[in-house]
Short mmCIF file of C-alpha atoms in Angstrom, two decimals:
data_model
loop_
_atom_site.label_atom_id
_atom_site.label_comp_id
_atom_site.label_asym_id
_atom_site.label_seq_id
_atom_site.Cartn_x
_atom_site.Cartn_y
_atom_site.Cartn_z
CA MET A 1 -116.00 93.01 -40.82
CA ALA A 2 -114.43 89.64 -41.33
CA ASN A 3 -116.17 87.47 -44.00
CA PHE A 4 -117.32 83.90 -43.44
CA ARG A 5 -114.22 82.34 -45.00
CA ASP A 6 -112.09 84.07 -42.55
CA LEU A 7 -114.29 83.32 -39.58
CA LYS A 8 -114.28 79.68 -40.58
CA PHE A 9 -110.49 79.71 -40.99
CA ARG A 10 -110.02 81.21 -37.41
CA ALA A 11 -112.52 78.82 -35.81
CA VAL A 12 -111.16 75.58 -37.37
CA THR A 13 -107.61 76.50 -36.81
CA SER A 14 -108.11 77.33 -33.31
CA PHE A 15 -109.81 74.15 -32.54
CA GLN A 16 -107.00 72.17 -34.39
CA ARG A 17 -104.34 73.95 -32.54
CA HIS A 18 -105.81 73.63 -28.94
CA VAL A 19 -107.73 70.43 -29.26
CA VAL A 20 -107.25 68.21 -32.21
CA ASN A 21 -103.35 68.53 -32.78
CA PRO A 22 -102.26 68.13 -29.08
CA LEU A 23 -104.36 64.79 -28.90
CA ALA A 24 -103.09 63.60 -32.37
CA ARG A 25 -99.44 64.19 -31.45
CA GLN A 26 -99.81 61.72 -28.62
CA SER A 27 -100.78 58.90 -30.96
CA ARG A 28 -97.62 56.90 -32.11
CA SER A 29 -99.55 56.00 -35.38
CA GLN A 30 -100.31 59.63 -36.29
CA THR A 31 -98.01 61.01 -39.08
CA LEU A 32 -96.31 64.18 -38.02
CA LEU A 33 -94.69 66.76 -40.00
CA GLU A 34 -91.80 68.67 -38.12
CA THR A 35 -90.79 72.02 -39.42
CA THR A 36 -88.48 74.63 -37.98
CA GLY A 37 -90.35 77.66 -36.49
CA ARG A 38 -89.50 80.58 -38.85
CA THR A 39 -89.23 83.05 -35.92
CA SER A 40 -88.44 80.85 -32.84
CA GLY A 41 -86.11 78.45 -34.53
CA LEU A 42 -87.83 75.59 -32.52
CA PRO A 43 -89.21 72.38 -33.91
CA ARG A 44 -92.93 72.71 -34.51
CA ARG A 45 -94.76 69.29 -35.04
CA THR A 46 -98.05 69.19 -36.98
CA PRO A 47 -100.26 66.10 -37.41
CA VAL A 48 -100.90 65.60 -41.16
CA GLY A 49 -102.35 63.00 -43.47
CA GLY A 50 -100.52 61.95 -46.54
CA SER A 51 -98.99 59.03 -48.16
CA ARG A 52 -95.33 57.72 -49.00
CA VAL A 53 -94.77 56.96 -52.56
CA GLY A 54 -91.20 55.47 -52.78
CA GLN A 55 -88.92 58.30 -51.37
CA GLU A 56 -91.40 60.84 -51.53
CA PHE A 57 -94.34 61.80 -49.08
CA TRP A 58 -97.24 63.79 -50.39
CA LEU A 59 -99.86 65.75 -48.32
CA VAL A 60 -102.29 68.53 -48.98
CA SER A 61 -102.44 71.67 -46.82
CA GLU A 62 -106.07 72.71 -46.31
CA TYR A 63 -105.26 76.54 -45.90
CA GLY A 64 -102.21 76.76 -48.22
CA GLU A 65 -99.83 79.74 -47.46
CA LYS A 66 -102.00 80.64 -44.48
CA SER A 67 -101.06 77.53 -42.78
CA GLN A 68 -98.25 78.06 -40.24
CA TYR A 69 -96.35 74.86 -41.31
CA ILE A 70 -96.40 76.05 -44.83
CA ARG A 71 -94.93 79.52 -43.72
CA ASN A 72 -92.18 77.55 -41.90
CA ILE A 73 -91.46 75.39 -44.96
CA GLN A 74 -91.15 78.62 -47.05
CA ALA A 75 -88.53 79.96 -44.61
CA ASP A 76 -86.77 76.57 -44.26
CA PRO A 77 -87.74 73.54 -46.35
CA ARG A 78 -85.67 71.00 -44.31
CA VAL A 79 -88.20 68.90 -42.40
CA ARG A 80 -88.79 65.64 -40.71
CA VAL A 81 -91.74 63.24 -41.11
CA ARG A 82 -92.78 60.68 -38.70
CA ILE A 83 -94.35 57.77 -40.64
CA LYS A 84 -95.46 54.70 -38.86
CA GLY A 85 -93.43 55.78 -35.70
CA ARG A 86 -90.08 56.25 -37.55
CA TRP A 87 -88.78 59.75 -38.31
CA HIS A 88 -87.37 60.43 -41.95
CA THR A 89 -85.60 63.68 -42.87
CA GLY A 90 -86.36 65.44 -46.08
CA THR A 91 -86.87 68.51 -48.15
CA ALA A 92 -90.34 69.98 -48.51
CA HIS A 93 -91.45 71.40 -51.82
CA LEU A 94 -94.62 73.40 -52.36
CA VAL A 95 -96.45 72.12 -55.55
CA PRO A 96 -99.16 74.73 -56.44
CA GLU A 97 -99.42 73.40 -59.99
CA ASP A 98 -100.52 69.99 -58.71
CA ASP A 99 -104.24 69.23 -58.69
CA ALA A 100 -104.78 69.08 -54.85
CA ARG A 101 -108.30 67.76 -55.20
CA ALA A 102 -107.03 64.83 -57.54
CA ARG A 103 -104.17 64.39 -55.15
CA LEU A 104 -106.51 64.05 -52.17
CA ARG A 105 -108.23 61.18 -53.93
CA ARG A 106 -104.90 59.14 -53.69
CA LEU A 107 -104.30 59.96 -49.96
CA PRO A 108 -105.81 58.41 -46.90
CA ARG A 109 -109.60 58.80 -47.25
CA TYR A 110 -110.55 60.15 -43.81
CA ASN A 111 -107.95 62.91 -43.68
CA SER A 112 -108.73 63.84 -47.25
CA ALA A 113 -112.44 64.07 -46.57
CA VAL A 114 -111.80 66.49 -43.74
CA VAL A 115 -109.25 68.58 -45.82
CA ARG A 116 -111.88 68.80 -48.57
CA ALA A 117 -114.62 69.71 -46.20
CA LEU A 118 -112.84 72.47 -44.34
CA GLY A 119 -110.09 73.67 -46.67
CA THR A 120 -110.32 76.92 -48.38
CA ASN A 121 -107.09 77.07 -50.21
CA LEU A 122 -105.71 73.62 -51.05
CA LEU A 123 -102.00 73.23 -51.66
CA THR A 124 -100.10 70.06 -52.42
CA VAL A 125 -96.76 69.51 -50.62
CA ARG A 126 -94.10 66.92 -51.69
CA VAL A 127 -91.39 65.98 -49.33
CA ASP A 128 -88.33 64.19 -50.80
CA LEU A 129 -87.15 61.93 -48.22
CA ALA A 130 -83.41 61.46 -47.64
CA ASP A 131 -83.72 58.27 -45.69
#
């Protein structure tokens, strides 16, 4: 039988995939991370909360390597990030040695609170922006 953590993961990700993400993708102000689907090869856009620091964009995945966009990054780290309505190309790097909870304190407050509340396996991601 599935444990509480697995049930929470399935419930939250299903709600995000079918309700939250489609609505968030419609907002021009929402930051999006575009990866390449590891099986389909198609662009996959995921609403994320993060922050640009110089030529880097930082975010924290709430489910780490269970997140589909993290699996896509592992297969192909070339990504695009839409920040304030403008697309930027870059290369994503998983940073497991980073203190994800400390990182969340430096990222946008609302998203960070949600990630802390729902996340079960926090993982920091750094995107080195090319433009």
